[in-house]
Amino acid sequence: MQLKTILNRVQKFKSFVYGNIIWLDAKPNNPAILIHVEARTNSKPICSGCGNTGSGYDTLPPRMFEFVPFWNIAVFLAYAMRRVDCKKCGVKVERVPWADGKNTLTKTYMQFLAAWAKKLSWKETALSFHTTWEKVFKSVEWSVTWGLAHRDLSNIRSIGVDEVLWHLGHKYLTVVYQIDKECKRLLWVGKDRTIKTLLRFFFFFGKQRSAQLLFICTDMWKPYLKVIAKKASQAIHVLDRFHIAMHMNKAIDEVRAQETRELKAKGFNPILTHSRWCLLKRPENLTATQEVKLLDLLRYNLKAIRSYLLKEDFQFFWDYVSPHWAGKFLDLWCTRAMRSRIAPMKKVARMLRSHRELLLNWFRAKKTISSGVIEGFNNKLKLTTRKSYGFRTFRAAEIALYHTLGDLPEPECTHKFC
Ligand SMILES: [Zn+2]
């Protein structure tokens, strides 16, 4: 069987044929195959400006396009691009089916690299296929651009808005997810977490789609609350359970750290040291050692422990069905927290009180929104940003996030190369 036979089976181009196939390099350690591509005789070139066929103007010197490697041998297509004498656009380079514009990577190769970049980090992908980080980035960018242009944004009913730290923890991103039962994906990424950031999302999303939103899930971050009240006031605005837990944990952390310092200063045993995870984790997630430690800790009447018990009690809130009784529970809990004389817990209570209605919206939306979605996305997102040490720029982070979390469509192909 000839290589040409294989090529015609896996990657056939209309109006083009495969010509000579030669070794590109005689070096035994670094072999490469060059496949000549020729236009079918009498085929007319397509104008890259408007997509219409035109008569040929002239032919440019051959160019090489990188294709999917074969048995660890680099493969290039070589083709002499024709120029079209287009009635509409003037003299233009022709459009070819295997590559876009000035790109030296074939679409198939970019799709191949982008698919691997979902499984490996970009650096690992580059190393595995003897290519560069930049080429992998370019491939993922191409794939994401295609996917964003071809995705379906109809029937979005529920969204979640979240803020995430990135760039070594110095900067924020705002991310918007679709959190409908039948479709969960990242919809949008923006720089910062200001009013302007979320306004940009609504501008992108459009008035009509915004008016169709039924539920919006967020943190208590003020700029978000403001923008949502203005841009999608018809939607039920829900405060996300995951974010409330984060605020509680932050308060407990604060109490514990301060109390540890106080105990040390007074010369007591450092019982609270190494107790951080016992207090932050849900009891069912504790390891055996942590469980023993927690039981030990519970014997002391410490502020950290009382805060922990308050947090654990609050979990019952989420089990209510009726907003009315949930509201009663919330009020009681807040009163207890206010009487605890623990400043960080009082702060949480005040915050919950001032967002009472939004919190109770949770029970109005309960059947529609699955609670763990935002938390799940948040974890995956952290994994993506952590895995990619190369993300110095917002553009790279943005592309990587759409790539891994966007659930984007991909171009159809006759053969899957990976
Ligand atoms: Zn044209």
XYZ file of C-alpha atoms and ligand atoms in Angstrom:
419
model
C 0.000 0.000 0.000
C 1.210 3.454 -0.792
C 1.192 6.443 1.528
C -1.005 8.184 -1.036
C -3.669 5.499 -0.591
C -3.703 6.084 3.153
C -3.840 9.831 2.678
C -6.779 9.608 0.293
C -8.614 7.567 2.862
C -8.010 9.758 5.904
C -7.724 13.219 4.388
C -9.129 13.816 0.928
C -9.442 17.357 -0.408
C -11.915 18.267 -3.107
C -10.238 19.783 -6.169
C -6.735 18.808 -4.982
C -4.666 15.661 -5.435
C -1.588 14.245 -3.752
C 1.538 14.289 -5.889
C 5.111 13.251 -5.195
C 6.039 12.147 -1.697
C 9.689 12.463 -0.728
C 12.002 12.414 2.282
C 12.537 15.985 3.314
C 15.695 15.453 5.277
C 18.367 12.821 4.874
C 19.344 13.070 8.541
C 18.502 9.687 10.085
C 17.654 11.112 13.524
C 15.339 13.752 12.269
C 13.345 12.356 9.366
C 10.486 14.222 7.739
C 8.153 13.462 4.856
C 7.160 16.037 2.275
C 3.889 15.460 0.459
C 3.274 17.523 -2.628
C -0.268 18.712 -3.163
C -1.488 19.830 -6.559
C -4.641 21.470 -7.750
C -6.734 19.323 -10.106
C -6.281 20.366 -13.704
C -8.987 22.775 -14.775
C -10.040 23.424 -11.157
C -10.563 27.095 -10.494
C -9.063 28.696 -7.368
C -11.375 30.064 -4.663
C -10.898 33.650 -3.533
C -9.922 33.832 0.140
C -11.694 37.181 0.394
C -15.224 36.289 -0.658
C -15.282 32.532 -1.265
C -16.188 32.772 -4.952
C -14.195 31.032 -7.646
C -12.215 33.160 -10.057
C -9.704 32.742 -12.792
C -6.088 32.139 -11.858
C -3.785 35.154 -11.804
C -0.421 33.593 -11.017
C 1.201 30.999 -8.745
C 3.305 31.759 -5.669
C 6.396 29.768 -4.634
C 5.538 26.507 -2.776
C 4.717 26.744 0.918
C 4.916 24.060 3.589
C 2.095 23.175 5.951
C 2.712 21.010 8.982
C 0.543 17.882 9.080
C -0.044 15.166 11.719
C 3.195 13.236 12.336
C 3.272 9.661 11.143
C 5.160 7.001 13.167
C 7.000 9.814 14.896
C 8.067 11.202 11.527
C 7.224 14.846 10.851
C 4.903 15.316 7.871
C 4.526 18.421 5.714
C 2.266 19.252 2.826
C 3.855 21.387 0.101
C 1.670 23.464 -2.138
C 2.214 26.393 -4.477
C -0.681 28.756 -3.739
C -2.400 30.310 -6.707
C -3.600 33.880 -6.750
C -7.118 34.610 -7.899
C -8.173 37.442 -10.112
C -11.425 38.065 -8.237
C -14.083 40.326 -9.721
C -15.060 41.543 -6.268
C -11.786 41.630 -4.312
C -9.078 42.083 -6.935
C -5.980 39.884 -6.841
C -6.147 37.616 -3.761
C -4.445 34.440 -2.546
C -6.656 31.380 -2.990
C -8.443 29.621 -0.158
C -7.273 26.049 0.543
C -9.249 23.508 2.559
C -6.381 22.326 4.799
C -5.260 25.634 6.298
C -6.486 29.103 7.289
C -4.894 32.315 6.073
C -1.176 32.549 6.690
C -1.181 29.638 9.134
C 1.637 27.137 8.580
C -0.147 24.439 10.596
C -2.827 22.418 8.842
C -6.284 22.447 10.437
C -6.051 18.709 10.993
C -2.775 19.060 12.864
C -4.167 21.894 14.973
C -7.196 19.807 15.842
C -4.858 16.941 16.723
C -2.684 19.091 19.021
C -5.725 20.766 20.579
C -7.238 17.361 21.394
C -4.044 16.274 23.130
C -3.848 19.598 24.954
C -7.071 18.608 26.703
C -5.390 15.540 28.147
C -1.886 16.883 28.734
C -0.560 20.292 29.681
C 0.440 22.469 26.732
C 4.075 21.967 27.592
C 3.715 18.193 27.697
C 1.823 18.251 24.397
C 4.605 20.234 22.772
C 7.248 17.833 24.104
C 5.317 14.732 23.046
C 4.972 15.820 19.434
C 8.312 17.597 19.025
C 6.738 20.956 18.591
C 6.712 24.253 20.472
C 4.488 25.684 23.216
C 3.526 28.498 20.854
C 2.297 26.076 18.206
C 0.222 24.196 20.754
C -1.201 27.497 21.977
C -1.998 28.512 18.402
C -3.755 25.205 17.808
C -5.866 25.454 20.946
C -6.670 29.067 20.121
C -7.790 28.059 16.639
C -9.928 25.238 17.987
C -11.517 27.503 20.629
C -12.206 30.268 18.101
C -13.944 27.758 15.852
C -15.930 26.340 18.756
C -17.027 29.754 20.046
C -18.202 30.743 16.569
C -20.201 27.545 16.181
C -21.670 27.007 19.660
C -25.372 27.210 20.332
C -26.374 29.839 22.893
C -30.107 29.306 22.735
C -32.273 28.184 25.655
C -29.937 29.238 28.441
C -32.091 29.514 31.564
C -29.685 29.401 34.505
C -26.255 30.918 34.886
C -23.706 31.052 37.667
C -21.255 33.892 38.147
C -18.039 33.303 40.037
C -14.795 35.114 40.658
C -11.469 33.298 40.590
C -7.955 34.236 41.547
C -5.276 33.590 38.946
C -1.842 34.860 37.988
C -0.142 33.702 41.194
C -3.084 34.971 43.183
C -2.779 38.608 42.286
C -5.590 39.094 39.838
C -9.212 38.112 39.458
C -11.177 36.634 36.623
C -14.940 36.674 36.364
C -16.396 33.506 34.929
C -19.958 32.833 33.873
C -21.267 29.282 33.591
C -24.427 27.833 32.198
C -25.796 25.662 35.021
C -28.952 24.196 33.509
C -29.614 20.550 34.354
C -29.181 19.456 30.736
C -26.208 21.672 29.894
C -23.380 22.776 32.113
C -20.455 24.652 30.603
C -18.305 27.752 30.808
C -19.928 30.550 28.832
C -17.681 33.529 29.340
C -14.409 34.697 30.905
C -13.565 38.310 31.728
C -10.710 40.199 33.343
C -11.208 41.557 36.906
C -14.384 41.353 38.968
C -15.751 44.859 38.706
C -19.112 46.232 37.647
C -17.623 46.841 34.219
C -16.512 43.225 33.907
C -19.984 41.780 34.381
C -21.523 44.522 32.237
C -19.260 43.284 29.454
C -20.727 39.801 29.858
C -24.290 41.092 29.531
C -23.269 43.114 26.495
C -21.889 39.954 24.883
C -24.873 37.887 25.973
C -27.393 40.323 24.534
C -30.682 41.746 25.785
C -32.884 39.010 24.426
C -30.986 36.120 26.029
C -30.632 38.043 29.307
C -34.388 38.557 29.402
C -34.890 34.792 29.138
C -32.787 33.982 32.199
C -34.737 32.388 35.040
C -32.032 31.815 37.641
C -28.719 33.455 38.416
C -26.437 32.039 41.040
C -23.649 34.169 42.541
C -21.529 35.042 45.491
C -22.376 38.029 47.701
C -19.925 40.191 45.793
C -21.540 43.637 45.551
C -20.605 44.619 41.973
C -22.183 41.397 40.683
C -25.353 41.916 42.726
C -25.684 45.436 41.339
C -25.220 44.477 37.701
C -27.608 41.508 37.927
C -30.322 43.624 39.554
C -30.025 45.981 36.614
C -29.499 43.634 33.674
C -31.622 40.600 34.542
C -34.071 41.741 37.198
C -36.665 39.181 36.089
C -34.404 36.250 37.040
C -34.472 34.746 40.522
C -31.142 35.649 42.030
C -29.742 32.881 44.205
C -26.782 33.029 46.543
C -24.660 29.992 45.970
C -24.294 27.460 48.757
C -20.658 26.862 47.931
C -19.818 30.537 48.435
C -21.611 30.724 51.782
C -19.508 27.759 52.940
C -16.383 29.576 51.756
C -17.270 32.650 53.826
C -17.884 30.471 56.885
C -14.579 28.700 56.441
C -12.772 31.989 56.093
C -14.301 33.183 59.371
C -13.310 29.974 61.159
C -9.808 30.266 59.804
C -9.570 33.764 61.175
C -10.881 32.758 64.605
C -8.541 29.783 64.784
C -5.445 31.738 63.749
C -6.113 34.471 66.273
C -6.900 32.075 69.071
C -3.754 30.059 68.380
C -1.713 33.228 68.722
C -3.506 34.155 71.961
C -3.007 30.704 73.479
C 0.660 30.717 72.587
C 1.103 34.172 74.112
C -0.500 32.924 77.331
C 1.782 29.887 77.339
C -0.925 27.226 76.860
C -0.430 23.994 74.971
C -0.682 24.641 71.264
C -3.803 22.451 70.907
C -5.048 24.316 67.876
C -1.927 23.907 65.784
C -2.415 21.560 62.834
C -6.135 21.628 63.409
C -7.000 23.712 60.375
C -8.397 20.941 58.180
C -10.332 19.312 61.007
C -12.322 22.489 61.329
C -12.740 23.291 57.652
C -13.567 19.893 56.202
C -17.018 18.383 56.435
C -16.962 15.680 59.146
C -17.626 12.890 56.626
C -14.468 13.866 54.712
C -12.085 13.703 57.650
C -9.269 11.173 57.791
C -9.037 8.901 60.836
C -6.293 11.006 62.438
C -8.199 14.185 61.790
C -11.281 12.656 63.377
C -9.400 11.814 66.559
C -7.974 15.303 66.604
C -11.438 16.810 66.164
C -12.875 14.732 69.033
C -9.977 15.893 71.160
C -10.577 19.519 70.218
C -14.279 19.385 70.971
C -13.514 18.957 74.681
C -12.258 22.505 74.894
C -14.557 25.456 75.022
C -12.586 27.402 72.449
C -13.850 30.101 70.141
C -12.641 28.144 67.143
C -14.610 25.136 68.260
C -17.742 27.121 68.934
C -17.424 28.647 65.474
C -17.019 25.187 64.008
C -20.191 24.010 65.708
C -22.068 27.057 64.439
C -20.909 26.277 60.911
C -21.933 22.640 61.199
C -25.348 23.663 62.505
C -25.860 25.919 59.543
C -25.749 22.897 57.224
C -29.321 22.089 58.316
C -30.424 25.282 56.617
C -29.976 23.724 53.200
C -32.208 20.762 54.008
C -35.363 22.835 54.336
C -37.977 22.677 51.617
C -40.113 25.705 52.384
C -38.529 29.162 52.212
C -40.691 30.175 55.180
C -39.202 27.648 57.623
C -35.758 28.084 56.197
C -36.144 31.778 56.950
C -37.086 31.040 60.575
C -34.033 28.824 60.916
C -31.805 31.458 59.377
C -33.036 34.125 61.807
C -32.426 31.862 64.799
C -28.982 30.920 63.589
C -28.030 34.564 63.047
C -29.219 35.487 66.556
C -27.072 32.715 68.025
C -24.061 33.786 65.989
C -24.530 37.414 67.045
C -24.568 36.318 70.690
C -21.449 34.211 70.297
C -19.182 37.214 70.862
C -16.933 35.906 68.110
C -16.322 38.816 65.749
C -15.729 36.917 62.442
C -18.862 34.786 63.013
C -20.875 37.897 63.820
C -19.678 39.334 60.563
C -20.939 36.269 58.685
C -24.285 36.523 60.468
C -24.649 40.179 59.549
C -23.821 39.365 55.942
C -26.384 36.547 55.805
C -29.018 38.761 57.409
C -28.558 41.522 54.898
C -28.923 39.014 52.031
C -31.857 37.158 53.570
C -34.113 37.295 50.523
C -31.419 36.188 48.086
C -30.549 33.316 50.418
C -34.152 32.173 50.592
C -34.288 32.259 46.794
C -32.235 29.110 47.032
C -35.392 27.251 48.084
C -37.373 28.815 45.271
C -34.802 27.581 42.746
C -33.846 24.343 44.447
C -35.497 22.026 41.984
C -33.851 23.665 39.002
C -30.296 24.380 40.015
C -28.013 21.565 41.049
C -26.017 22.811 43.973
C -22.575 21.405 43.358
C -22.141 22.769 39.847
C -20.306 25.977 40.613
C -18.080 24.248 43.134
C -17.243 21.573 40.561
C -16.386 24.140 37.931
C -14.380 26.129 40.444
C -12.244 23.073 41.230
C -11.705 22.192 37.575
C -10.824 25.769 36.818
C -8.183 25.859 39.544
C -6.757 22.633 38.168
C -6.516 24.135 34.687
C -4.834 27.339 35.791
C -2.453 25.406 38.025
C -1.525 22.913 35.325
C -0.553 25.634 32.914
C 2.487 27.388 34.207
C 2.751 29.107 30.850
C -0.254 31.357 31.392
C 1.425 34.691 31.749
C -1.236 36.427 29.714
C -4.972 36.752 30.110
C -5.409 35.553 26.529
C -3.703 32.233 27.250
C -5.731 31.683 30.440
C -8.942 32.590 28.659
C -8.253 30.185 25.785
C -7.301 27.348 28.136
C -10.469 27.773 30.187
C -12.773 27.783 27.182
C -10.893 24.766 25.876
C -11.271 22.660 29.018
C -14.608 23.901 30.400
C -16.475 25.363 27.446
C -17.792 22.078 26.040
C -17.244 23.593 22.605
C -18.215 21.917 19.332
C -15.446 20.725 17.032
C -15.237 20.672 13.248
C -16.456 17.436 11.636
C -13.751 15.243 10.202
C -13.689 12.030 8.188
C -10.918 10.492 10.233
C -10.064 10.912 13.899
C -6.307 11.281 14.175
C -6.369 10.850 17.940
Zn -13.123 37.645 -3.812
